């Protein structure tokens, strides 16, 4: 493997500043404000960092899904990006765990997941499957460095099953609780799996555009391989259409639900406190504009497909934020003998520390990519 | 082994909040943090409107959703029915707060979602919980369900009872007297 020298650029400084911003947010949480550093409350115990964890973990899984089209399903053109995809999955998953660690009040006690595990807890299984997935990613990286294709393929088969279990189980973490009516049911495990494909296609379109074949320099030029970009664009468009339809059906059914809490949550999403984020960021920027870009350019412009990928990822980030807040926005009906307090809503607003940690997480992902792709040639 | 339960007659509650303050004092809680509280709601239509005051706290469920979802087993149930949190094992994921239908957990300074402990250490020594002993109207009565001499026996027989969100099958250990108002 060819090793080059890494040059510090203006982009490097930006990434480092973003990471420094995140460190400031983490210091505020651990040494100054404690859990008050975040906008969470007893009514809304999960906020932007849980959304961030879901965003990065599902993006890691989706990137793995699309990359398995090469290793597991033998479609040759997808093998061209297999090393970049492997790197992306690994970095995104490490970032997801990092964001989650800061969200946890006591991350150093995670050892009790091993000492006294509770097998009935979906979070235990989420940790188990994503932990195993990360281990398999390292195994794949090891065999990639050793150039052992046989073992890479074998590991990829096992990893495909593990990532499918991991991502559906992540949805199960939300859908398990009968207390949170909007999340409860079959929808969110499927939502996670489908949106993973959307995220995977978007991430690989971004990487494909930003990677210069041969030099591997990140963030400088268009790859000439438009054929792969076209296939990825098709996958992105198709999965976005399925995703949009699923979301529409879910919101439509929820609005008409006999369960007032579910209907009220859906109402909060389309015309309440989450509406701006839902319509502007999730629907228009995250779904409609990327689809328009892809269809207008007939899937043949890697540059425009890159733009569609970026907008899709922004939309997906807000999608995670929207569904998590929608699940918590309706106050719990703790008693059943009195007038329901269903027509009020809980409030949640992310703090600067939460934004800092999310921006820092993006900075970390970009820095690692820039560094690795500048140092090593990752062409297939 | 005792079988601890609590009886609450909400119609007797004046809303004085002594129970909340006694609990805060017992456990050294800061003013903004409380393990029990009063829900005030109105019922009926004008001109026949009444205000209900419902004392609320951890229900010490026999089928606690917070225990089921806790990944490290930090939330556990004693043989006497009391549900407790072991702060040593708590990672602070707040999944218990998501799962609890009663919204009674609150994050303490150690990042642990704490809640009413039924004054576990005190009742083991034969004392009553602070919220019970401080109440001027005997709104709450705490005792051993298996003790035939406990005043709970008569109270549970005399009243029409209800439990919070029975539809969720959490099987709470707090029995409320059905309100005769409204």
Coordinates of C-alpha atoms in Angstrom, one line a residue:
Chain A
X1 CA 0.0 0.0 0.0
X2 CA 1.4 3.3 -1.1
X3 CA 2.0 5.8 1.8
X4 CA 2.1 9.6 1.1
X5 CA 2.8 12.6 3.2
X6 CA -0.2 14.4 4.8
X7 CA -0.3 18.1 4.1
X8 CA -2.1 20.3 6.6
X9 CA -4.6 22.5 4.6
X10 CA -7.2 25.1 5.3
X11 CA -9.8 22.3 5.5
X12 CA -7.7 20.6 8.2
X13 CA -7.9 23.8 10.3
X14 CA -11.7 23.9 9.9
X15 CA -12.0 20.2 11.0
X16 CA -9.8 20.8 14.0
X17 CA -11.8 23.9 15.0
X18 CA -15.0 21.8 14.8
X19 CA -13.4 19.2 17.0
X20 CA -12.2 21.8 19.5
X21 CA -15.8 23.1 19.6
X22 CA -17.0 19.6 20.5
X23 CA -14.3 19.3 23.2
X24 CA -15.7 22.6 24.7
X25 CA -19.2 21.1 24.7
X26 CA -17.9 17.9 26.4
X27 CA -16.0 19.9 29.0
X28 CA -19.2 21.9 29.8
X29 CA -21.0 18.6 30.3
X30 CA -18.4 16.7 32.4
X31 CA -16.8 19.5 34.4
X32 CA -19.2 22.5 34.5
X33 CA -22.9 21.9 34.0
X34 CA -23.4 18.2 34.2
X35 CA -26.6 17.0 32.5
X36 CA -27.9 20.6 32.5
X37 CA -25.4 21.2 29.6
X38 CA -28.1 19.5 27.4
X39 CA -31.6 20.6 26.7
X40 CA -33.1 17.4 28.0
X41 CA -35.6 17.2 30.9
X42 CA -37.6 14.5 32.8
X43 CA -40.3 14.9 30.1
X44 CA -37.9 14.8 27.2
X45 CA -35.0 12.6 28.4
X46 CA -33.5 12.0 24.9
X47 CA -32.5 14.8 22.6
X48 CA -30.0 15.8 19.9
X49 CA -27.2 13.5 20.9
X50 CA -29.3 10.4 20.7
X51 CA -30.4 11.6 17.3
X52 CA -26.8 12.1 16.4
X53 CA -26.0 8.6 17.6
X54 CA -28.8 7.2 15.4
X55 CA -27.7 9.3 12.5
X56 CA -24.0 8.2 12.5
X57 CA -24.8 4.5 13.5
X58 CA -27.4 4.1 10.7
X59 CA -25.1 5.9 8.2
X60 CA -22.3 3.4 9.1
X61 CA -24.7 0.5 8.7
X62 CA -26.1 1.8 5.4
X63 CA -22.6 2.4 3.9
X64 CA -21.9 -1.2 4.9
X65 CA -25.1 -2.4 3.2
X66 CA -24.3 -0.8 -0.1
X67 CA -20.6 -1.9 0.0
X68 CA -21.8 -5.5 0.5
X69 CA -23.2 -5.3 -3.0
X70 CA -19.6 -5.7 -4.1
X71 CA -18.2 -8.3 -1.6
X72 CA -21.3 -10.3 -0.8
X73 CA -23.4 -10.1 -3.9
X74 CA -20.5 -9.9 -6.4
X75 CA -21.5 -6.8 -8.3
X76 CA -18.1 -5.7 -9.6
X77 CA -18.6 -2.0 -10.0
X78 CA -19.3 -1.6 -6.3
X79 CA -16.0 -3.2 -5.4
X80 CA -14.3 0.0 -6.7
X81 CA -15.4 1.8 -3.5
X82 CA -15.1 -1.1 -1.1
X83 CA -12.1 0.3 0.8
X84 CA -13.5 3.8 1.1
X85 CA -16.8 2.2 2.2
X86 CA -15.0 0.1 4.8
X87 CA -13.2 3.2 6.1
X88 CA -16.5 5.2 6.1
X89 CA -18.4 2.6 8.1
X90 CA -15.6 2.3 10.6
X91 CA -15.2 6.0 11.2
X92 CA -18.9 6.7 11.2
X93 CA -19.5 3.9 13.8
X94 CA -16.7 5.1 16.0
X95 CA -18.2 8.6 15.8
X96 CA -21.6 7.2 16.7
X97 CA -20.2 5.5 19.8
X98 CA -18.3 8.7 20.7
X99 CA -21.5 10.8 20.5
X100 CA -23.3 8.2 22.6
X101 CA -20.6 8.1 25.2
X102 CA -20.9 11.9 25.8
X103 CA -24.7 11.6 26.0
X104 CA -24.5 8.9 28.7
X105 CA -24.2 10.3 32.2
X106 CA -21.7 7.7 33.3
X107 CA -20.0 6.1 30.2
X108 CA -17.2 4.6 32.3
X109 CA -19.8 2.2 33.9
X110 CA -20.4 0.6 30.5
X111 CA -18.3 -2.3 31.8
X112 CA -21.5 -3.4 33.7
X113 CA -23.0 -4.3 30.3
X114 CA -20.5 -7.2 30.5
X115 CA -20.6 -7.9 34.2
X116 CA -24.3 -7.8 34.9
X117 CA -26.0 -7.7 31.5
X118 CA -29.8 -7.5 31.3
X119 CA -30.8 -9.7 28.3
X120 CA -34.3 -8.3 28.2
X121 CA -33.1 -4.8 27.4
X122 CA -33.0 -3.7 23.7
X123 CA -30.2 -1.3 24.5
X124 CA -28.1 -4.3 25.7
X125 CA -28.6 -6.0 22.3
X126 CA -28.0 -2.8 20.4
X127 CA -24.6 -2.5 22.2
X128 CA -23.9 -6.2 21.5
X129 CA -24.7 -6.1 17.8
X130 CA -23.0 -2.7 17.1
X131 CA -20.0 -3.7 19.2
X132 CA -19.8 -7.0 17.1
X133 CA -20.2 -5.0 13.9
X134 CA -17.3 -2.7 14.9
X135 CA -15.2 -5.7 15.7
X136 CA -16.0 -7.2 12.3
X137 CA -15.1 -3.9 10.6
X138 CA -11.7 -4.0 12.2
X139 CA -11.3 -7.7 11.1
X140 CA -12.2 -6.6 7.5
X141 CA -9.7 -3.7 7.8
X142 CA -7.0 -6.1 8.9
X143 CA -7.6 -8.5 6.0
X144 CA -7.8 -5.6 3.6
X145 CA -4.4 -4.4 4.7
X146 CA -3.1 -8.0 4.4
X147 CA -4.9 -8.2 0.9
X148 CA -6.6 -11.4 1.8
X149 CA -9.7 -11.4 -0.4
X150 CA -11.0 -14.8 0.7
X151 CA -11.1 -13.7 4.3
X152 CA -12.5 -10.3 3.4
X153 CA -15.5 -11.9 1.6
X154 CA -16.1 -14.4 4.4
X155 CA -16.1 -11.6 7.0
X156 CA -18.4 -9.5 4.8
X157 CA -21.0 -12.3 4.8
X158 CA -21.0 -12.4 8.6
X159 CA -21.0 -8.6 8.8
X160 CA -24.0 -8.3 6.5
X161 CA -26.1 -10.5 8.9
X162 CA -24.8 -8.6 12.0
X163 CA -25.4 -5.1 10.5
X164 CA -29.0 -6.1 9.6
X165 CA -29.6 -7.3 13.1
X166 CA -27.9 -4.2 14.5
X167 CA -29.9 -1.6 12.5
X168 CA -33.3 -3.3 13.1
X169 CA -32.6 -3.7 16.7
X170 CA -31.8 0.0 16.9
X171 CA -35.3 0.7 15.7
X172 CA -36.5 -1.8 18.3
X173 CA -35.0 0.3 21.1
X174 CA -37.6 2.9 20.2
X175 CA -40.5 0.7 19.2
X176 CA -40.2 -1.6 22.3
X177 CA -41.7 0.8 24.8
X178 CA -45.4 0.7 25.1
X179 CA -45.2 4.0 27.1
X180 CA -44.2 6.0 24.0
X181 CA -47.1 5.5 21.8
X182 CA -45.7 7.2 18.7
X183 CA -42.7 4.9 18.5
X184 CA -44.4 1.7 19.7
X185 CA -45.1 -0.9 17.0
X186 CA -43.4 -2.3 13.9
X187 CA -42.6 0.9 12.1
X188 CA -39.2 2.0 13.5
X189 CA -37.2 -1.1 12.9
X190 CA -38.2 -1.0 9.2
X191 CA -37.6 2.8 9.1
X192 CA -34.1 2.3 10.3
X193 CA -33.3 -0.4 7.7
X194 CA -34.7 1.6 4.8
X195 CA -33.2 4.8 5.9
X196 CA -29.8 3.0 6.3
X197 CA -29.9 2.2 2.5
X198 CA -30.7 5.9 1.8
X199 CA -27.8 7.0 4.0
X200 CA -25.4 4.4 2.6
X201 CA -26.1 5.5 -1.0
X202 CA -25.7 9.2 0.0
X203 CA -22.5 8.6 1.9
X204 CA -20.9 6.7 -1.0
X205 CA -22.0 9.3 -3.5
X206 CA -20.3 11.9 -1.4
X207 CA -17.1 9.8 -1.1
X208 CA -17.2 8.9 -4.7
X209 CA -17.2 12.5 -5.7
X210 CA -14.6 13.7 -3.2
X211 CA -12.1 11.0 -3.9
X212 CA -9.6 11.6 -6.6
X213 CA -8.8 8.3 -8.2
X214 CA -5.1 7.6 -8.0
X215 CA -3.9 10.4 -5.7
X216 CA -6.7 9.7 -3.2
X217 CA -6.7 13.4 -2.3
X218 CA -9.9 14.2 -0.5
X219 CA -12.1 17.2 -1.3
X220 CA -10.6 18.2 -4.6
X221 CA -12.0 16.7 -7.8
X222 CA -14.6 14.8 -9.7
X223 CA -14.0 11.1 -10.2
X224 CA -14.3 10.1 -13.8
X225 CA -16.2 6.9 -13.0
X226 CA -19.7 8.1 -13.6
X227 CA -21.1 4.6 -14.1
X228 CA -20.8 3.8 -10.4
X229 CA -22.2 7.3 -9.5
X230 CA -25.1 6.5 -11.8
X231 CA -25.9 3.2 -10.0
X232 CA -25.5 4.9 -6.6
X233 CA -27.8 7.7 -7.7
X234 CA -30.4 5.1 -8.8
X235 CA -30.2 3.4 -5.4
X236 CA -30.5 6.8 -3.6
X237 CA -33.5 7.8 -5.7
X238 CA -35.3 4.5 -5.3
X239 CA -34.7 4.2 -1.6
X240 CA -35.7 7.9 -1.1
X241 CA -39.0 7.3 -2.8
X242 CA -39.6 4.2 -0.6
X243 CA -38.6 6.1 2.5
X244 CA -40.8 9.1 1.6
X245 CA -43.8 6.8 1.0
X246 CA -43.2 5.0 4.3
X247 CA -43.0 8.3 6.2
X248 CA -46.1 9.6 4.5
X249 CA -48.1 6.4 5.3
X250 CA -46.8 6.4 8.9
X251 CA -47.7 10.1 9.5
X252 CA -51.1 9.7 7.8
X253 CA -52.0 6.7 9.8
X254 CA -50.8 8.3 13.0
X255 CA -52.9 11.4 12.4
X256 CA -56.0 9.3 12.2
X257 CA -55.1 7.0 15.0
X258 CA -57.7 6.3 17.7
X259 CA -54.9 6.7 20.2
X260 CA -54.9 10.4 21.0
X261 CA -51.2 10.5 22.0
X262 CA -50.2 9.1 18.6
X263 CA -52.5 11.5 16.7
X264 CA -51.2 14.4 18.8
X265 CA -47.5 13.5 18.1
X266 CA -48.2 13.3 14.3
X267 CA -49.9 16.7 14.6
X268 CA -46.9 18.1 16.3
X269 CA -44.8 16.9 13.4
X270 CA -46.9 18.4 10.6
X271 CA -48.3 21.5 12.2
X272 CA -46.9 21.8 15.7
X273 CA -43.5 22.6 17.2
X274 CA -41.7 20.1 14.9
X275 CA -43.3 21.2 11.7
X276 CA -40.6 23.7 10.6
X277 CA -37.9 21.1 10.9
X278 CA -40.1 18.3 9.4
X279 CA -41.3 20.2 6.3
X280 CA -38.2 22.3 5.6
X281 CA -35.3 20.1 6.5
X282 CA -36.6 16.6 6.4
X283 CA -39.1 16.8 3.5
X284 CA -37.9 19.6 1.2
X285 CA -34.2 19.6 1.7
X286 CA -33.8 15.9 2.6
X287 CA -36.2 14.3 0.1
X288 CA -37.8 16.6 -2.6
X289 CA -34.7 18.6 -3.7
X290 CA -32.4 15.5 -3.9
X291 CA -35.0 13.6 -5.9
X292 CA -35.4 16.6 -8.3
X293 CA -31.7 16.9 -8.7
X294 CA -31.3 13.2 -9.5
X295 CA -34.2 13.1 -11.9
X296 CA -33.4 16.4 -13.7
X297 CA -29.8 15.4 -14.3
X298 CA -30.9 11.9 -15.3
X299 CA -28.6 10.4 -12.7
X300 CA -25.6 11.2 -14.9
X301 CA -23.8 14.1 -13.1
X302 CA -21.6 12.9 -10.2
X303 CA -21.3 16.5 -9.1
X304 CA -25.0 17.0 -8.8
X305 CA -25.4 13.6 -7.3
X306 CA -22.8 14.6 -4.7
X307 CA -25.1 17.7 -3.9
X308 CA -28.1 15.4 -3.7
X309 CA -26.1 13.1 -1.3
X310 CA -25.2 16.0 1.0
X311 CA -28.8 17.3 1.1
X312 CA -30.1 13.8 1.8
X313 CA -27.7 13.5 4.8
X314 CA -28.8 16.9 6.2
X315 CA -32.4 15.8 5.8
X316 CA -31.7 12.5 7.5
X317 CA -30.1 14.2 10.4
X318 CA -33.3 16.2 10.9
X319 CA -35.4 13.1 10.3
X320 CA -33.7 11.5 13.4
X321 CA -34.2 14.6 15.4
X322 CA -37.9 14.9 14.3
X323 CA -38.9 11.3 15.1
X324 CA -37.2 11.3 18.5
X325 CA -38.8 14.5 19.6
X326 CA -42.2 13.4 18.1
X327 CA -42.0 10.4 20.3
X328 CA -41.6 12.5 23.4
X329 CA -43.5 15.7 22.6
X330 CA -46.9 14.5 24.0
X331 CA -47.0 14.6 27.8
X332 CA -47.4 11.1 29.3
X333 CA -50.9 10.4 30.5
X334 CA -49.8 9.1 33.8
X335 CA -53.2 8.8 35.4
X336 CA -56.4 7.5 33.8
X337 CA -59.1 8.9 36.1
X338 CA -58.7 12.6 35.1
X339 CA -59.0 14.9 32.2
X340 CA -56.2 14.1 29.7
X341 CA -53.5 16.7 29.5
X342 CA -53.1 15.8 25.9
X343 CA -53.5 19.2 24.4
X344 CA -50.3 20.5 25.8
X345 CA -46.8 19.7 24.4
X346 CA -43.4 19.1 26.0
X347 CA -40.6 21.4 24.9
X348 CA -37.1 20.7 23.8
X349 CA -34.5 22.9 22.3
X350 CA -30.9 21.7 21.8
X351 CA -28.2 23.7 23.6
X352 CA -24.9 25.0 22.2
X353 CA -23.1 22.0 23.8
X354 CA -25.3 19.6 21.9
X355 CA -24.7 21.4 18.6
X356 CA -21.0 21.6 19.4
X357 CA -20.7 17.9 19.8
X358 CA -22.6 17.2 16.6
X359 CA -20.5 19.7 14.6
X360 CA -17.4 18.2 16.2
X361 CA -18.5 14.7 15.2
X362 CA -18.7 15.8 11.6
X363 CA -15.3 17.5 11.9
X364 CA -13.8 14.2 13.2
X365 CA -15.3 12.2 10.4
X366 CA -14.0 14.6 7.7
X367 CA -10.5 14.9 9.4
X368 CA -10.0 11.1 9.5
X369 CA -11.2 10.8 5.9
X370 CA -9.0 13.6 4.7
X371 CA -6.0 12.1 6.6
X372 CA -6.4 8.5 5.5
X373 CA -7.3 9.3 1.9
X374 CA -4.3 11.7 1.6
X375 CA -1.9 9.2 3.2
X376 CA -2.9 6.0 1.6
X377 CA -4.2 4.9 -1.8
X378 CA -7.5 3.2 -1.3
X379 CA -8.3 2.2 -4.9
X380 CA -9.7 -1.3 -5.4
Chain B
X1 CA -40.5 -11.5 53.8
X2 CA -42.7 -8.4 53.9
X3 CA -44.9 -7.5 50.9
X4 CA -44.9 -3.7 50.9
X5 CA -47.7 -1.7 49.3
X6 CA -49.1 1.8 49.7
X7 CA -52.7 3.0 49.9
X8 CA -53.5 6.5 48.9
X9 CA -56.8 8.2 49.5
X10 CA -56.6 11.2 47.1
X11 CA -59.9 12.7 48.3
X12 CA -58.2 13.4 51.7
X13 CA -55.3 15.3 50.1
X14 CA -55.3 19.1 50.8
X15 CA -52.4 19.8 48.5
X16 CA -50.2 21.1 51.3
X17 CA -47.1 19.4 49.7
X18 CA -45.7 18.4 53.1
X19 CA -45.1 14.9 51.6
X20 CA -42.9 16.3 48.9
X21 CA -40.9 18.5 51.4
X22 CA -40.5 15.6 53.9
X23 CA -39.2 13.4 51.2
X24 CA -36.7 16.1 50.0
X25 CA -35.5 16.5 53.6
X26 CA -35.2 12.8 54.2
X27 CA -33.1 12.3 51.1
X28 CA -31.3 15.6 51.1
X29 CA -32.6 16.6 47.7
X30 CA -32.1 20.1 46.2
X31 CA -35.3 22.2 45.9
X32 CA -35.7 21.6 42.2
X33 CA -35.6 17.8 42.6
X34 CA -38.4 15.6 44.1
X35 CA -39.3 12.0 44.2
X36 CA -43.0 12.6 44.8
X37 CA -45.3 15.4 43.7
X38 CA -48.9 16.3 43.3
X39 CA -50.8 16.4 40.0
X40 CA -53.6 18.9 40.1
X41 CA -56.3 18.5 37.5
X42 CA -59.9 19.5 37.0
X43 CA -62.8 17.3 36.3
X44 CA -66.3 17.9 35.1
X45 CA -68.1 20.7 33.3
X46 CA -69.1 24.1 34.6
X47 CA -70.9 24.6 37.0
X48 CA -70.0 21.1 38.4
X49 CA -66.2 21.4 38.2
X50 CA -63.9 19.9 40.8
X51 CA -60.2 20.0 41.3
X52 CA -58.5 16.7 41.9
X53 CA -55.2 16.4 43.7
X54 CA -53.4 13.2 42.9
X55 CA -50.2 12.3 44.9
X56 CA -47.7 10.8 42.4
X57 CA -44.5 8.9 42.9
X58 CA -42.8 5.7 41.7
X59 CA -45.5 3.0 41.7
X60 CA -43.0 0.2 42.5
X61 CA -44.6 -2.0 39.9
X62 CA -44.5 -5.7 40.1
X63 CA -43.9 -5.7 36.3
X64 CA -41.6 -2.6 36.1
X65 CA -40.9 -1.5 32.5
X66 CA -37.9 0.5 33.8
X67 CA -36.3 -2.7 35.1
X68 CA -37.0 -4.6 31.9
X69 CA -35.2 -2.0 29.8
X70 CA -32.2 -1.2 32.1
X71 CA -29.2 -2.6 30.1
X72 CA -26.9 -3.2 33.1
X73 CA -29.4 -4.3 35.7
X74 CA -28.9 -1.1 37.7
X75 CA -32.7 -1.0 38.3
X76 CA -33.6 -4.0 40.5
X77 CA -36.5 -5.3 42.6
X78 CA -36.1 -6.5 46.2
X79 CA -38.0 -9.5 47.4
X80 CA -40.2 -7.2 49.5
X81 CA -41.4 -5.5 46.2
X82 CA -39.4 -2.3 46.4
X83 CA -37.9 -1.2 43.1
X84 CA -34.5 0.5 43.6
X85 CA -31.6 1.8 41.5
X86 CA -28.0 0.8 42.1
X87 CA -26.1 4.0 41.2
X88 CA -22.8 2.0 40.9
X89 CA -24.2 0.2 37.8
X90 CA -26.1 3.0 36.2
X91 CA -24.6 4.2 32.9
X92 CA -27.1 7.1 32.6
X93 CA -28.7 6.0 29.3
X94 CA -32.1 7.3 30.6
X95 CA -33.9 4.4 29.0
X96 CA -35.8 3.9 32.3
X97 CA -37.2 7.4 31.9
X98 CA -38.4 6.5 28.4
X99 CA -40.0 3.3 29.6
X100 CA -41.6 4.6 32.8
X101 CA -45.3 5.5 32.1
X102 CA -45.5 7.6 35.3
X103 CA -42.8 10.1 34.6
X104 CA -41.4 9.8 38.1
X105 CA -37.7 9.5 37.4
X106 CA -35.4 12.5 37.7
X107 CA -31.7 12.8 37.0
X108 CA -29.6 13.5 40.1
X109 CA -26.2 15.2 40.4
X110 CA -24.5 11.8 39.7
X111 CA -26.4 11.5 36.4
X112 CA -28.5 8.7 37.8
X113 CA -32.3 8.7 37.1
X114 CA -33.4 8.4 40.7
X115 CA -37.0 8.0 42.0
X116 CA -39.0 7.3 45.2
X117 CA -37.3 4.5 47.1
X118 CA -40.2 3.7 49.4
X119 CA -37.7 4.8 52.0
X120 CA -36.2 1.3 51.7
X121 CA -33.5 1.6 54.3
X122 CA -36.0 3.1 56.9
X123 CA -38.9 0.6 56.4
X124 CA -36.4 -2.3 56.8
X125 CA -35.9 -0.9 60.3
X126 CA -39.6 -0.8 61.0
X127 CA -40.1 2.9 60.3
X128 CA -42.6 4.4 57.9
X129 CA -41.7 6.4 54.8
X130 CA -41.3 10.2 55.4
X131 CA -44.2 11.1 53.1
X132 CA -46.5 8.8 55.1
X133 CA -45.5 9.9 58.6
X134 CA -45.6 13.6 57.8
X135 CA -49.1 13.7 56.3
X136 CA -51.6 15.4 58.6
X137 CA -54.6 13.7 56.9
X138 CA -53.4 10.2 56.7
X139 CA -53.6 10.3 52.9
X140 CA -51.0 7.6 52.5
X141 CA -50.9 4.4 54.5
X142 CA -47.9 2.1 54.0
X143 CA -47.5 -1.5 55.2
X144 CA -47.1 -5.2 54.7
X145 CA -49.9 -6.7 52.6
X146 CA -49.3 -10.1 54.2
X147 CA -49.6 -8.8 57.8
X148 CA -53.1 -9.5 59.0
X149 CA -52.8 -6.8 61.7
X150 CA -51.9 -4.1 59.3
X151 CA -54.5 -1.3 58.9
X152 CA -54.0 -1.7 55.2
X153 CA -56.2 -4.8 55.2
X154 CA -59.3 -2.9 56.3
X155 CA -58.6 0.1 54.1
X156 CA -58.2 -2.0 51.0
X157 CA -61.4 -3.8 51.7
X158 CA -63.4 -0.7 52.5
X159 CA -62.6 1.3 49.4
X160 CA -63.2 0.9 45.7
X161 CA -59.6 0.8 44.4
X162 CA -57.8 1.8 41.3
X163 CA -54.2 1.7 40.1
X164 CA -52.5 4.0 37.7
X165 CA -52.6 3.0 34.0
X166 CA -53.8 -0.6 34.7
X167 CA -54.0 -1.0 30.9
X168 CA -50.2 -1.1 30.7
X169 CA -50.2 -4.2 33.0
X170 CA -47.3 -2.8 35.1
X171 CA -49.1 -4.0 38.3
X172 CA -48.3 -1.0 40.6
X173 CA -47.9 -1.5 44.3
X174 CA -49.8 1.7 45.0
X175 CA -53.5 1.4 45.4
X176 CA -55.6 4.6 45.1
X177 CA -59.0 4.9 46.6
X178 CA -61.4 5.6 43.8
X179 CA -62.4 9.3 44.0
X180 CA -65.9 9.8 45.2
X181 CA -65.9 13.4 43.8
X182 CA -67.3 14.4 40.4

